[in-house]
Amino acid sequence: MKEQWCLPPEHDAEFVCAMEDVLDVYHRPFDTKRPLVCLDEASKQLIGETVQPLPPAPGQPERFDYEYVRNGTANLFMISEPLLGWRAVRVTPRRTAKDFADVVRWLVEEVHPEAEKVVLVMDNLNTHKRASLYEAFPPEQAKRIADRLEIHHTPKHGSWLNMAEIELSVLSRQCLDRRIESVGALRREIAAWEDERNDRQVEVRWQFTTADARIKLRRLYPVIQ
């Protein structure tokens, strides 16, 4: 039996530095002028049916044929505000720097136009950087957006530190664990999931602290001679 894990290196100063930075951000008090936003991405394969599935009946689950049609993939940008119990998912055909930049522009200019800074936690994907804004927008607009970001990157091999990954996991289990054939259908299904979860204001209550890390993850810290 084998299990796949994302294992951080031991005695790694770069890892623990980024980890403690993110953990400190998570324990800041709520501030409307500096909203905490976690961002993550995932892809979803679009699958079409070759034969119309048979609907469920009493004592009989839905049945579908083992053959299917591949209709490409879509990219999901998960935006999570864990302190507010709010999330939004942007579905795009691709996962380019310009797609990322458009999501960030939306966050800064439309979702939080009055904020002094948007505190953005995300991983180290090659498009997750301020430079992507300059690929998508004129330099004046790119600089204006970049100046309103406070970016904190999770460490490499530390994606579990991104609370948006928790939301993506829930989305996958509750909504995406089945065949969805088109981008349009995917957007409709996700919108229904998103609305229901936002109506209930489901929060992520983060408990793990820097003090916990220094005890439970001691092996990750450099040994000082």
mmCIF file of C-alpha atoms in Angstrom, residues 63-192:
data_model
loop_
_atom_site.group_PDB
_atom_site.id
_atom_site.type_symbol
_atom_site.label_atom_id
_atom_site.label_comp_id
_atom_site.label_asym_id
_atom_site.label_seq_id
_atom_site.Cartn_x
_atom_site.Cartn_y
_atom_site.Cartn_z
ATOM 1 C CA ARG A 63 -26.502 4.363 -14.156
ATOM 2 C CA PHE A 64 -24.173 5.567 -16.877
ATOM 3 C CA ASP A 65 -22.083 3.903 -19.568
ATOM 4 C CA TYR A 66 -18.393 3.226 -18.992
ATOM 5 C CA GLU A 67 -17.531 4.950 -22.300
ATOM 6 C CA TYR A 68 -17.259 8.723 -22.348
ATOM 7 C CA VAL A 69 -16.074 11.653 -24.452
ATOM 8 C CA ARG A 70 -13.247 13.932 -23.377
ATOM 9 C CA ASN A 71 -14.234 17.579 -23.845
ATOM 10 C CA GLY A 72 -11.017 19.179 -22.650
ATOM 11 C CA THR A 73 -10.402 20.816 -19.286
ATOM 12 C CA ALA A 74 -11.360 23.968 -17.451
ATOM 13 C CA ASN A 75 -9.443 25.873 -14.814
ATOM 14 C CA LEU A 76 -10.943 26.847 -11.466
ATOM 15 C CA PHE A 77 -9.720 29.845 -9.480
ATOM 16 C CA MET A 78 -10.869 29.466 -5.877
ATOM 17 C CA ILE A 79 -11.067 32.743 -3.968
ATOM 18 C CA SER A 80 -11.736 32.231 -0.270
ATOM 19 C CA GLU A 81 -12.234 34.792 2.489
ATOM 20 C CA PRO A 82 -12.144 32.467 5.500
ATOM 21 C CA LEU A 83 -12.875 35.123 8.137
ATOM 22 C CA LEU A 84 -16.125 36.053 6.382
ATOM 23 C CA GLY A 85 -17.244 32.591 5.318
ATOM 24 C CA TRP A 86 -17.320 33.730 1.685
ATOM 25 C CA ARG A 87 -15.909 32.146 -1.425
ATOM 26 C CA ALA A 88 -16.090 32.628 -5.192
ATOM 27 C CA VAL A 89 -14.967 30.376 -8.014
ATOM 28 C CA ARG A 90 -13.955 31.780 -11.382
ATOM 29 C CA VAL A 91 -14.028 29.235 -14.220
ATOM 30 C CA THR A 92 -11.688 29.900 -17.148
ATOM 31 C CA PRO A 93 -10.728 27.860 -20.224
ATOM 32 C CA ARG A 94 -7.025 28.259 -19.417
ATOM 33 C CA ARG A 95 -4.654 28.945 -16.523
ATOM 34 C CA THR A 96 -2.444 31.640 -18.019
ATOM 35 C CA ALA A 97 -0.816 34.675 -16.420
ATOM 36 C CA LYS A 98 -3.527 36.849 -17.960
ATOM 37 C CA ASP A 99 -6.288 34.706 -16.429
ATOM 38 C CA PHE A 100 -4.645 35.049 -13.023
ATOM 39 C CA ALA A 101 -4.209 38.798 -13.509
ATOM 40 C CA ASP A 102 -7.881 39.246 -14.365
ATOM 41 C CA VAL A 103 -8.919 37.460 -11.162
ATOM 42 C CA VAL A 104 -6.627 39.698 -9.109
ATOM 43 C CA ARG A 105 -7.944 42.810 -10.866
ATOM 44 C CA TRP A 106 -11.503 41.729 -10.029
ATOM 45 C CA LEU A 107 -10.548 41.235 -6.383
ATOM 46 C CA VAL A 108 -8.883 44.629 -6.053
ATOM 47 C CA GLU A 109 -11.112 46.812 -8.222
ATOM 48 C CA GLU A 110 -14.534 45.210 -7.810
ATOM 49 C CA VAL A 111 -14.678 43.043 -4.687
ATOM 50 C CA HIS A 112 -12.581 45.300 -2.427
ATOM 51 C CA PRO A 113 -12.421 48.740 -4.064
ATOM 52 C CA GLU A 114 -12.271 50.512 -0.668
ATOM 53 C CA ALA A 115 -9.559 48.351 0.906
ATOM 54 C CA GLU A 116 -6.144 49.829 1.610
ATOM 55 C CA LYS A 117 -4.503 46.467 0.855
ATOM 56 C CA VAL A 118 -5.808 43.058 -0.168
ATOM 57 C CA VAL A 119 -3.824 40.518 1.871
ATOM 58 C CA LEU A 120 -3.392 37.697 -0.620
ATOM 59 C CA VAL A 121 -2.196 34.216 0.364
ATOM 60 C CA MET A 122 -1.345 31.845 -2.496
ATOM 61 C CA ASP A 123 1.168 29.238 -3.602
ATOM 62 C CA ASN A 124 4.256 29.596 -5.793
ATOM 63 C CA LEU A 125 2.747 28.749 -9.191
ATOM 64 C CA ASN A 126 4.771 30.494 -11.892
ATOM 65 C CA THR A 127 1.856 32.791 -12.809
ATOM 66 C CA HIS A 128 1.183 33.812 -9.189
ATOM 67 C CA LYS A 129 3.272 36.971 -9.212
ATOM 68 C CA ARG A 130 2.884 40.709 -9.709
ATOM 69 C CA ALA A 131 4.574 40.483 -13.127
ATOM 70 C CA SER A 132 1.475 38.737 -14.483
ATOM 71 C CA LEU A 133 -0.421 42.011 -14.089
ATOM 72 C CA TYR A 134 1.918 43.658 -16.585
ATOM 73 C CA GLU A 135 1.170 40.915 -19.133
ATOM 74 C CA ALA A 136 -2.541 41.705 -18.932
ATOM 75 C CA PHE A 137 -2.917 45.445 -18.341
ATOM 76 C CA PRO A 138 -1.314 48.782 -19.241
ATOM 77 C CA PRO A 139 1.570 49.572 -16.858
ATOM 78 C CA GLU A 140 -0.348 52.320 -15.041
ATOM 79 C CA GLN A 141 -3.202 49.945 -14.178
ATOM 80 C CA ALA A 142 -0.860 47.037 -13.411
ATOM 81 C CA LYS A 143 1.121 49.199 -10.965
ATOM 82 C CA ARG A 144 -2.069 50.522 -9.359
ATOM 83 C CA ILE A 145 -3.321 46.987 -8.725
ATOM 84 C CA ALA A 146 0.069 45.703 -7.559
ATOM 85 C CA ASP A 147 0.416 48.541 -5.050
ATOM 86 C CA ARG A 148 -2.801 47.445 -3.349
ATOM 87 C CA LEU A 149 -1.635 43.868 -2.806
ATOM 88 C CA GLU A 150 0.111 42.423 0.229
ATOM 89 C CA ILE A 151 1.235 39.010 -1.019
ATOM 90 C CA HIS A 152 2.222 36.059 1.160
ATOM 91 C CA HIS A 153 3.348 32.854 -0.570
ATOM 92 C CA THR A 154 2.975 29.472 1.069
ATOM 93 C CA PRO A 155 6.259 27.520 1.073
ATOM 94 C CA LYS A 156 7.069 24.966 -1.585
ATOM 95 C CA HIS A 157 5.703 21.578 -0.467
ATOM 96 C CA GLY A 158 3.401 23.511 1.889
ATOM 97 C CA SER A 159 0.163 23.841 -0.057
ATOM 98 C CA TRP A 160 -1.742 22.609 3.033
ATOM 99 C CA LEU A 161 -1.127 26.081 4.467
ATOM 100 C CA ASN A 162 -3.447 27.648 1.894
ATOM 101 C CA MET A 163 -7.022 27.756 3.205
ATOM 102 C CA ALA A 164 -8.323 28.028 -0.365
ATOM 103 C CA GLU A 165 -7.089 24.455 -0.857
ATOM 104 C CA ILE A 166 -9.547 23.371 1.855
ATOM 105 C CA GLU A 167 -12.380 24.981 -0.094
ATOM 106 C CA LEU A 168 -11.235 23.302 -3.311
ATOM 107 C CA SER A 169 -11.278 19.950 -1.528
ATOM 108 C CA VAL A 170 -14.850 20.530 -0.336
ATOM 109 C CA LEU A 171 -15.911 21.664 -3.807
ATOM 110 C CA SER A 172 -14.399 18.556 -5.345
ATOM 111 C CA ARG A 173 -16.181 16.197 -2.931
ATOM 112 C CA GLN A 174 -19.554 17.924 -2.875
ATOM 113 C CA CYS A 175 -19.925 19.127 -6.441
ATOM 114 C CA LEU A 176 -17.332 17.919 -8.940
ATOM 115 C CA ASP A 177 -17.022 14.207 -8.196
ATOM 116 C CA ARG A 178 -18.960 13.224 -11.328
ATOM 117 C CA ARG A 179 -19.081 13.766 -15.052
ATOM 118 C CA ILE A 180 -19.656 17.347 -16.220
ATOM 119 C CA GLU A 181 -19.600 17.843 -19.956
ATOM 120 C CA SER A 182 -19.142 21.576 -20.631
ATOM 121 C CA VAL A 183 -17.845 24.833 -19.197
ATOM 122 C CA GLY A 184 -21.411 26.150 -19.084
ATOM 123 C CA ALA A 185 -22.658 23.201 -17.051
ATOM 124 C CA LEU A 186 -19.608 23.442 -14.790
ATOM 125 C CA ARG A 187 -20.291 27.119 -14.072
ATOM 126 C CA ARG A 188 -23.948 26.437 -13.247
ATOM 127 C CA GLU A 189 -23.128 23.602 -10.865
ATOM 128 C CA ILE A 190 -20.389 25.560 -9.110
ATOM 129 C CA ALA A 191 -22.585 28.666 -8.817
ATOM 130 C CA ALA A 192 -25.268 26.641 -7.026
#
